[in-house]
Amino acid sequence: MRAERLLRIVLLLQSRGQATAGVLARDLDVSTRTIQRDMEALSAAGIPVYSTRGGGGGWSLVDSYRNRLTSLTTTEALSLVVGQTGGVMADLGLDDPGEGPILKLLAAVAPTARDRAEHARQRVHVDRSPWGEAASSDPALPSLQQAVFADHLVRLRYGTSRSTVVLAPLGLVCKGTNWYLVALRGADYRTYRVARVHDVTVTDQAFERPADFDLVSHWRETSVRYASAFPRTVVRLRLRGDAVQRAWWVQARERTIGEPGPDGWADVELVLEDEDHALGVIRLLGGDDVIVVSPEGLRDQAVRIARAFAEANATHAAHAGRRGAP
């Protein structure tokens, strides 16, 4: 999101005094040309940025630049760092403040506002690209958010375990439509899906965050490895008619949908979570328009379900016919 990047440029220059385009590009994971365009946009918006040439040069804010912003609420600070992503603010139990806070901060950033924005950035991150999982219900999210912002330990159960664990919650990440908790368990960094968190208790015991921990950097480094650990089932299908269009709406981690041939059938490959998920997808796509090519076990399950369905309906029809006979 460009608005967040412009904000972060202002915050970085405010804290460092000066930074080269190359350093800013590295920190924000963009090209130096993008930074140049951002600087032009900031200048056009009235933000007093300027550049100096030479070995000690770089981009700076004018020395006389002072902020007129005297306060920034938690809701505003969060909106600045998570962007205007639909549903994210509601998930956190906060009202959507609109674009006003971004415009206010770009016009004037006070040290207190900078601290609150950075505090929020270190604790909530939005990664909009989904892993193909269905959206989940996250009743534990408000308690976890409270603990994350207070830097207090939490006690909770995870998944089907009956025992509780104590964690130091470092941050929350919205990945696609699902929330994840990044936490320390002992000395190890762990990632937990919030929908699988139960019985959260926020303790009175505070903890000290690792000085070198950055939520965004940590998530970028670990998310690929975390995703690769998910169960994967590659399903190959032959689809025709409306089933081909419905395949585009299936929650899948990956999909390949070929063009229908002269006979109207298209080759489709979906990467799904497991065979239970795959069976649900087959039901969604429709009966006569779906052929399961592989895996063989999934095809056998689909055949058994179809036969049971046909037999149950045939039996019901026969009984109904006898009841209706004179």
C-alpha positions as a LaTeX table, in Angstrom:
\begin{tabular}{lrrr}
\hline
Residue & $x$ (\AA) & $y$ (\AA) & $z$ (\AA) \\
\hline
Met1 & 0.00 & 0.00 & 0.00 \\
Arg2 & 1.57 & 3.28 & $-1.12$ \\
Ala3 & 0.02 & 5.40 & 1.64 \\
Glu4 & 1.71 & 3.23 & 4.30 \\
Arg5 & 5.04 & 3.42 & 2.45 \\
Leu6 & 4.85 & 7.24 & 2.27 \\
Leu7 & 4.08 & 7.31 & 5.97 \\
Arg8 & 7.02 & 5.06 & 6.77 \\
Ile9 & 9.36 & 7.25 & 4.69 \\
Val10 & 8.33 & 10.26 & 6.78 \\
Leu11 & 8.82 & 8.28 & 10.00 \\
Leu12 & 12.24 & 7.00 & 8.92 \\
Leu13 & 13.45 & 10.47 & 7.96 \\
Gln14 & 12.01 & 11.86 & 11.19 \\
Ser15 & 13.95 & 9.33 & 13.29 \\
Arg16 & 17.19 & 9.14 & 11.27 \\
Gly17 & 17.51 & 12.69 & 10.06 \\
Gln18 & 18.81 & 11.58 & 6.66 \\
Ala19 & 18.76 & 8.47 & 4.47 \\
Thr20 & 19.78 & 7.68 & 0.91 \\
Ala21 & 17.30 & 6.42 & $-1.66$ \\
Gly22 & 19.15 & 3.11 & $-1.69$ \\
Val23 & 18.82 & 2.63 & 2.07 \\
Leu24 & 15.12 & 3.54 & 1.98 \\
Ala25 & 14.54 & 1.19 & $-0.95$ \\
Arg26 & 16.20 & $-1.67$ & 0.96 \\
Asp27 & 14.25 & $-1.01$ & 4.16 \\
Leu28 & 10.92 & $-0.74$ & 2.33 \\
Asp29 & 11.59 & $-3.56$ & $-0.16$ \\
Val30 & 11.07 & $-1.45$ & $-3.29$ \\
Ser31 & 13.28 & $-0.05$ & $-6.07$ \\
Thr32 & 15.22 & 3.20 & $-5.81$ \\
Arg33 & 13.10 & 4.51 & $-8.69$ \\
Thr34 & 9.98 & 3.92 & $-6.58$ \\
Ile35 & 11.56 & 5.90 & $-3.73$ \\
Gln36 & 12.31 & 8.76 & $-6.14$ \\
Arg37 & 8.67 & 8.81 & $-7.23$ \\
Asp38 & 7.55 & 8.69 & $-3.59$ \\
Met39 & 9.73 & 11.66 & $-2.75$ \\
Glu40 & 8.20 & 13.61 & $-5.62$ \\
Ala41 & 4.73 & 12.71 & $-4.31$ \\
Leu42 & 5.63 & 13.82 & $-0.77$ \\
Ser43 & 7.03 & 17.10 & $-2.02$ \\
Ala44 & 3.95 & 17.74 & $-4.17$ \\
Ala45 & 1.78 & 17.08 & $-1.08$ \\
Gly46 & 3.64 & 19.78 & 0.85 \\
Ile47 & 5.93 & 17.55 & 2.93 \\
Pro48 & 9.28 & 19.46 & 3.14 \\
Val49 & 11.71 & 16.79 & 1.89 \\
Tyr50 & 14.94 & 17.65 & 0.07 \\
Ser51 & 18.02 & 15.82 & $-1.18$ \\
Thr52 & 21.74 & 16.61 & $-0.91$ \\
Arg53 & 24.41 & 15.20 & $-3.20$ \\
Gly54 & 27.81 & 13.79 & $-2.35$ \\
Gly55 & 29.18 & 10.96 & $-0.23$ \\
Gly56 & 27.31 & 12.10 & 2.88 \\
Gly57 & 24.16 & 13.07 & 1.06 \\
Gly58 & 20.66 & 11.67 & 1.00 \\
Trp59 & 17.06 & 12.62 & 1.63 \\
Ser60 & 16.08 & 14.71 & 4.66 \\
Leu61 & 13.26 & 16.75 & 6.18 \\
Val62 & 13.95 & 20.47 & 6.62 \\
Asp63 & 15.24 & 21.33 & 10.10 \\
Ser64 & 12.44 & 23.76 & 10.75 \\
Tyr65 & 9.80 & 21.13 & 10.08 \\
Arg66 & 7.64 & 20.84 & 13.18 \\
Asn67 & 4.53 & 18.84 & 13.73 \\
Arg68 & 1.19 & 20.30 & 14.54 \\
Leu69 & $-0.29$ & 16.90 & 15.38 \\
Thr70 & $-0.62$ & 16.67 & 19.15 \\
Ser71 & $-2.37$ & 13.31 & 19.52 \\
Leu72 & $-3.04$ & 10.09 & 17.67 \\
Thr73 & $-5.53$ & 7.54 & 18.97 \\
Thr74 & $-4.90$ & 3.80 & 18.93 \\
Thr75 & $-7.55$ & 3.41 & 16.22 \\
Glu76 & $-5.83$ & 6.03 & 14.06 \\
Ala77 & $-2.39$ & 4.55 & 14.60 \\
Leu78 & $-3.64$ & 1.09 & 13.64 \\
Ser79 & $-5.39$ & 2.42 & 10.55 \\
Leu80 & $-2.12$ & 3.97 & 9.42 \\
Val81 & $-0.15$ & 0.76 & 9.59 \\
Val82 & $-2.74$ & $-1.80$ & 8.48 \\
Gly83 & $-4.20$ & 0.36 & 5.72 \\
Gln84 & $-7.83$ & 0.53 & 4.69 \\
Thr85 & $-8.23$ & $-3.24$ & 4.34 \\
Gly86 & $-11.90$ & $-4.17$ & 4.55 \\
Gly87 & $-12.70$ & $-6.11$ & 7.72 \\
Val88 & $-9.33$ & $-5.74$ & 9.46 \\
Met89 & $-10.34$ & $-2.88$ & 11.74 \\
Ala90 & $-13.65$ & $-4.59$ & 12.48 \\
Asp91 & $-11.80$ & $-7.81$ & 13.40 \\
Leu92 & $-9.80$ & $-5.80$ & 15.93 \\
Gly93 & $-12.97$ & $-4.32$ & 17.41 \\
Leu94 & $-12.23$ & $-0.80$ & 16.16 \\
Asp95 & $-14.20$ & 1.67 & 14.06 \\
Asp96 & $-12.93$ & 2.48 & 10.58 \\
Pro97 & $-11.62$ & 6.07 & 10.83 \\
Gly98 & $-11.39$ & 6.60 & 7.07 \\
Glu99 & $-8.52$ & 8.35 & 5.33 \\
Gly100 & $-8.31$ & 11.29 & 7.76 \\
Pro101 & $-5.50$ & 9.90 & 9.95 \\
Ile102 & $-3.20$ & 9.25 & 6.97 \\
Leu103 & $-3.73$ & 12.78 & 5.68 \\
Lys104 & $-3.16$ & 14.22 & 9.16 \\
Leu105 & 0.05 & 12.32 & 9.69 \\
Leu106 & 1.44 & 13.11 & 6.26 \\
Ala107 & 0.75 & 16.78 & 6.97 \\
Ala108 & 2.38 & 16.75 & 10.39 \\
Val109 & 4.00 & 13.99 & 12.48 \\
Ala110 & 4.73 & 14.58 & 16.16 \\
Pro111 & 7.11 & 12.36 & 18.16 \\
Thr112 & 4.21 & 10.96 & 20.18 \\
Ala113 & 2.34 & 10.08 & 16.98 \\
Arg114 & 5.47 & 8.52 & 15.50 \\
Asp115 & 5.92 & 6.36 & 18.58 \\
Arg116 & 2.32 & 5.15 & 18.55 \\
Ala117 & 2.39 & 4.36 & 14.83 \\
Glu118 & 5.64 & 2.40 & 15.19 \\
His119 & 4.24 & 0.65 & 18.28 \\
Ala120 & 1.26 & $-0.49$ & 16.20 \\
Arg121 & 3.39 & $-1.45$ & 13.18 \\
Gln122 & 5.44 & $-3.78$ & 15.35 \\
Arg123 & 2.31 & $-5.54$ & 16.59 \\
Val124 & $-0.12$ & $-5.79$ & 13.66 \\
His125 & 0.78 & $-6.69$ & 10.08 \\
Val126 & $-1.51$ & $-7.24$ & 7.08 \\
Asp127 & $-0.40$ & $-9.67$ & 4.36 \\
Arg128 & $-3.15$ & $-9.56$ & 1.73 \\
Ser129 & $-2.14$ & $-12.56$ & $-0.36$ \\
Pro130 & $-4.17$ & $-15.62$ & 0.83 \\
Trp131 & $-2.89$ & $-19.18$ & 1.31 \\
Gly132 & $-6.14$ & $-20.49$ & $-0.14$ \\
Glu133 & $-7.76$ & $-21.26$ & 3.19 \\
Ala134 & $-11.36$ & $-20.43$ & 3.96 \\
Ala135 & $-12.04$ & $-17.46$ & 6.21 \\
Ser136 & $-12.23$ & $-18.41$ & 9.86 \\
Ser137 & $-13.93$ & $-17.24$ & 13.04 \\
Asp138 & $-11.47$ & $-15.79$ & 15.55 \\
Pro139 & $-13.16$ & $-15.33$ & 18.97 \\
Ala140 & $-9.74$ & $-15.23$ & 20.68 \\
Leu141 & $-8.58$ & $-12.22$ & 18.66 \\
Pro142 & $-9.70$ & $-9.40$ & 21.04 \\
Ser143 & $-7.90$ & $-10.96$ & 24.03 \\
Leu144 & $-4.76$ & $-11.60$ & 22.00 \\
Gln145 & $-4.81$ & $-8.04$ & 20.72 \\
Gln146 & $-5.02$ & $-6.77$ & 24.31 \\
Ala147 & $-2.05$ & $-8.90$ & 25.33 \\
Val148 & 0.01 & $-7.94$ & 22.26 \\
Phe149 & $-0.40$ & $-4.22$ & 22.88 \\
Ala150 & 0.20 & $-4.50$ & 26.63 \\
Asp151 & 3.24 & $-6.83$ & 26.24 \\
His152 & 1.69 & $-9.28$ & 28.73 \\
Leu153 & 2.05 & $-13.05$ & 28.77 \\
Val154 & $-0.98$ & $-15.15$ & 27.78 \\
Arg155 & $-2.09$ & $-18.62$ & 28.79 \\
Leu156 & $-4.09$ & $-20.56$ & 26.20 \\
Arg157 & $-4.94$ & $-23.91$ & 24.62 \\
Tyr158 & $-4.14$ & $-24.55$ & 20.97 \\
Gly159 & $-5.90$ & $-26.91$ & 18.60 \\
Thr160 & $-7.22$ & $-30.09$ & 20.21 \\
Ser161 & $-4.73$ & $-30.08$ & 23.08 \\
Arg162 & $-6.22$ & $-30.17$ & 26.58 \\
Ser163 & $-3.14$ & $-28.63$ & 28.19 \\
Thr164 & $-2.35$ & $-24.93$ & 28.28 \\
Val165 & 0.81 & $-23.10$ & 27.24 \\
Val166 & 2.21 & $-19.74$ & 28.27 \\
Leu167 & 3.31 & $-17.48$ & 25.41 \\
Ala168 & 4.84 & $-14.04$ & 24.97 \\
Pro169 & 2.63 & $-12.59$ & 22.19 \\
Leu170 & 4.71 & $-10.42$ & 19.85 \\
Gly171 & 2.32 & $-9.58$ & 17.03 \\
Leu172 & $-0.77$ & $-10.36$ & 14.98 \\
Val173 & $-0.74$ & $-10.89$ & 11.22 \\
Cys174 & $-3.77$ & $-10.82$ & 8.94 \\
Lys175 & $-2.94$ & $-13.22$ & 6.10 \\
Gly176 & $-5.62$ & $-13.07$ & 3.42 \\
Thr177 & $-8.78$ & $-13.47$ & 5.52 \\
Asn178 & $-7.21$ & $-15.26$ & 8.49 \\
Trp179 & $-5.37$ & $-14.06$ & 11.59 \\
Tyr180 & $-2.11$ & $-15.50$ & 12.96 \\
Leu181 & $-0.31$ & $-14.93$ & 16.26 \\
Val182 & 3.49 & $-14.65$ & 16.32 \\
Ala183 & 4.76 & $-15.44$ & 19.81 \\
Leu184 & 7.69 & $-16.62$ & 21.87 \\
Arg185 & 7.30 & $-19.98$ & 23.56 \\
Gly186 & 10.34 & $-20.14$ & 25.77 \\
Ala187 & 13.18 & $-19.05$ & 23.48 \\
Asp188 & 11.50 & $-20.19$ & 20.24 \\
Tyr189 & 9.48 & $-18.09$ & 17.81 \\
Arg190 & 6.18 & $-19.80$ & 16.96 \\
Thr191 & 3.23 & $-19.04$ & 14.66 \\
Tyr192 & $-0.34$ & $-19.93$ & 15.70 \\
Arg193 & $-3.56$ & $-19.68$ & 13.72 \\
Val194 & $-5.90$ & $-17.58$ & 15.87 \\
Ala195 & $-8.97$ & $-19.61$ & 14.88 \\
Arg196 & $-7.41$ & $-22.62$ & 16.67 \\
Val197 & $-6.67$ & $-20.70$ & 19.89 \\
His198 & $-8.97$ & $-21.41$ & 22.86 \\
Asp199 & $-9.44$ & $-20.35$ & 26.48 \\
Val200 & $-7.17$ & $-17.28$ & 26.37 \\
Thr201 & $-6.20$ & $-15.70$ & 29.67 \\
Val202 & $-4.25$ & $-12.45$ & 29.61 \\
Thr203 & $-1.97$ & $-12.54$ & 32.64 \\
Asp204 & $-0.73$ & $-9.61$ & 34.72 \\
Gln205 & 2.86 & $-10.57$ & 33.99 \\
Ala206 & 4.64 & $-8.27$ & 31.56 \\
Phe207 & 7.48 & $-9.46$ & 29.32 \\
Glu208 & 10.30 & $-7.67$ & 27.51 \\
Arg209 & 10.15 & $-7.79$ & 23.73 \\
Pro210 & 13.38 & $-8.86$ & 21.99 \\
Ala211 & 15.18 & $-5.69$ & 20.96 \\
Asp212 & 16.02 & $-7.03$ & 17.49 \\
Phe213 & 12.53 & $-8.38$ & 16.67 \\
Asp214 & 10.68 & $-6.78$ & 13.73 \\
Leu215 & 7.25 & $-8.26$ & 12.99 \\
Val216 & 7.19 & $-7.52$ & 9.24 \\
Ser217 & 10.70 & $-8.86$ & 8.62 \\
His218 & 10.04 & $-11.97$ & 10.72 \\
Trp219 & 6.81 & $-12.71$ & 8.87 \\
Arg220 & 8.42 & $-12.33$ & 5.46 \\
Glu221 & 11.23 & $-14.69$ & 6.41 \\
Thr222 & 9.05 & $-17.40$ & 7.94 \\
Ser223 & 5.75 & $-17.32$ & 6.00 \\
Val224 & 7.06 & $-19.32$ & 3.05 \\
Arg225 & 8.43 & $-22.03$ & 5.36 \\
Tyr226 & 5.20 & $-22.01$ & 7.37 \\
Ala227 & 3.04 & $-22.39$ & 4.25 \\
Ser228 & 5.17 & $-25.25$ & 2.95 \\
Ala229 & 4.43 & $-27.20$ & 6.14 \\
Phe230 & 0.69 & $-27.27$ & 5.40 \\
Pro231 & $-0.83$ & $-30.57$ & 4.21 \\
Arg232 & $-1.25$ & $-30.59$ & 0.44 \\
Thr233 & $-3.43$ & $-32.70$ & $-1.82$ \\
Val234 & $-3.10$ & $-32.29$ & $-5.59$ \\
Val235 & $-6.46$ & $-33.05$ & $-7.22$ \\
Arg236 & $-6.79$ & $-33.52$ & $-11.00$ \\
Leu237 & $-10.28$ & $-33.19$ & $-12.43$ \\
Arg238 & $-12.14$ & $-33.07$ & $-15.73$ \\
Leu239 & $-14.87$ & $-30.42$ & $-15.66$ \\
Arg240 & $-17.48$ & $-29.17$ & $-18.08$ \\
Gly241 & $-20.26$ & $-26.62$ & $-18.20$ \\
Asp242 & $-20.82$ & $-24.39$ & $-15.17$ \\
Ala243 & $-18.40$ & $-26.52$ & $-13.10$ \\
Val244 & $-15.49$ & $-24.91$ & $-14.97$ \\
Gln245 & $-16.61$ & $-21.44$ & $-13.84$ \\
Arg246 & $-17.29$ & $-22.62$ & $-10.28$ \\
Ala247 & $-13.71$ & $-23.93$ & $-10.10$ \\
Trp248 & $-12.46$ & $-20.33$ & $-10.12$ \\
Trp249 & $-14.30$ & $-19.69$ & $-6.85$ \\
Val250 & $-12.99$ & $-22.73$ & $-4.99$ \\
Gln251 & $-10.71$ & $-21.98$ & $-2.04$ \\
Ala252 & $-7.48$ & $-23.50$ & $-3.36$ \\
Arg253 & $-3.80$ & $-22.83$ & $-2.68$ \\
Glu254 & $-3.03$ & $-23.23$ & $-6.36$ \\
Arg255 & $-5.15$ & $-23.86$ & $-9.44$ \\
Thr256 & $-4.63$ & $-24.57$ & $-13.12$ \\
Ile257 & $-7.73$ & $-24.48$ & $-15.32$ \\
Gly258 & $-7.35$ & $-25.44$ & $-18.96$ \\
Glu259 & $-9.54$ & $-24.44$ & $-21.89$ \\
Pro260 & $-12.48$ & $-26.77$ & $-22.67$ \\
Gly261 & $-11.78$ & $-29.12$ & $-25.57$ \\
Pro262 & $-14.10$ & $-29.95$ & $-28.50$ \\
Asp263 & $-15.99$ & $-32.32$ & $-26.21$ \\
Gly264 & $-16.58$ & $-29.52$ & $-23.69$ \\
Trp265 & $-14.37$ & $-31.02$ & $-20.94$ \\
Ala266 & $-11.51$ & $-29.00$ & $-19.38$ \\
Asp267 & $-8.51$ & $-30.33$ & $-17.45$ \\
Val268 & $-8.28$ & $-28.78$ & $-13.97$ \\
Glu269 & $-5.66$ & $-29.15$ & $-11.24$ \\
Leu270 & $-6.30$ & $-27.88$ & $-7.71$ \\
Val271 & $-3.94$ & $-27.90$ & $-4.73$ \\
Leu272 & $-6.14$ & $-28.36$ & $-1.66$ \\
Glu273 & $-5.58$ & $-28.90$ & 2.06 \\
Asp274 & $-6.58$ & $-32.57$ & 2.33 \\
Glu275 & $-8.99$ & $-35.16$ & 0.91 \\
Asp276 & $-11.85$ & $-34.04$ & 3.19 \\
His277 & $-11.50$ & $-30.56$ & 1.73 \\
Ala278 & $-11.31$ & $-32.09$ & $-1.75$ \\
Leu279 & $-14.57$ & $-34.03$ & $-1.24$ \\
Gly280 & $-16.30$ & $-30.81$ & $-0.25$ \\
Val281 & $-14.97$ & $-29.14$ & $-3.40$ \\
Ile282 & $-16.27$ & $-31.98$ & $-5.59$ \\
Arg283 & $-19.74$ & $-31.64$ & $-4.06$ \\
Leu284 & $-19.61$ & $-27.89$ & $-4.70$ \\
Leu285 & $-18.60$ & $-28.32$ & $-8.35$ \\
Gly286 & $-21.54$ & $-30.61$ & $-9.15$ \\
Gly287 & $-22.24$ & $-34.26$ & $-10.03$ \\
Asp288 & $-22.50$ & $-34.97$ & $-13.77$ \\
Asp289 & $-20.03$ & $-32.20$ & $-14.67$ \\
Val290 & $-17.11$ & $-33.60$ & $-12.63$ \\
Ile291 & $-14.71$ & $-36.49$ & $-13.27$ \\
Val292 & $-12.06$ & $-37.23$ & $-10.62$ \\
Val293 & $-8.87$ & $-38.22$ & $-12.43$ \\
Ser294 & $-6.63$ & $-38.46$ & $-9.34$ \\
Pro295 & $-5.81$ & $-39.27$ & $-6.63$ \\
Glu296 & $-7.33$ & $-42.73$ & $-6.89$ \\
Gly297 & $-8.40$ & $-42.83$ & $-3.23$ \\
Leu298 & $-10.35$ & $-39.61$ & $-3.65$ \\
Arg299 & $-12.06$ & $-40.99$ & $-6.77$ \\
Asp300 & $-13.06$ & $-44.13$ & $-4.85$ \\
Gln301 & $-14.54$ & $-42.02$ & $-2.04$ \\
Ala302 & $-16.47$ & $-39.89$ & $-4.54$ \\
Val303 & $-17.87$ & $-43.05$ & $-6.20$ \\
Arg304 & $-18.97$ & $-44.48$ & $-2.82$ \\
Ile305 & $-20.69$ & $-41.24$ & $-1.87$ \\
Ala306 & $-22.43$ & $-41.02$ & $-5.25$ \\
Arg307 & $-23.65$ & $-44.62$ & $-5.02$ \\
Ala308 & $-24.92$ & $-44.12$ & $-1.48$ \\
Phe309 & $-26.74$ & $-40.97$ & $-2.60$ \\
Ala310 & $-28.32$ & $-42.75$ & $-5.57$ \\
Glu311 & $-29.34$ & $-45.77$ & $-3.48$ \\
Ala312 & $-30.84$ & $-43.63$ & $-0.72$ \\
Asn313 & $-32.92$ & $-41.67$ & $-3.21$ \\
Ala314 & $-34.00$ & $-44.81$ & $-5.09$ \\
Thr315 & $-35.14$ & $-46.39$ & $-1.82$ \\
His316 & $-37.04$ & $-43.26$ & $-0.82$ \\
Ala317 & $-38.72$ & $-43.09$ & $-4.24$ \\
Ala318 & $-39.75$ & $-46.75$ & $-4.01$ \\
His319 & $-41.26$ & $-46.27$ & $-0.54$ \\
Ala320 & $-43.03$ & $-43.12$ & $-1.63$ \\
Gly321 & $-44.45$ & $-44.96$ & $-4.63$ \\
Arg322 & $-45.81$ & $-47.77$ & $-2.48$ \\
Arg323 & $-47.41$ & $-45.32$ & $-0.05$ \\
Gly324 & $-49.09$ & $-43.58$ & $-2.92$ \\
Ala325 & $-50.38$ & $-46.77$ & $-4.61$ \\
Pro326 & $-54.12$ & $-47.48$ & $-4.31$ \\
\hline
\end{tabular}
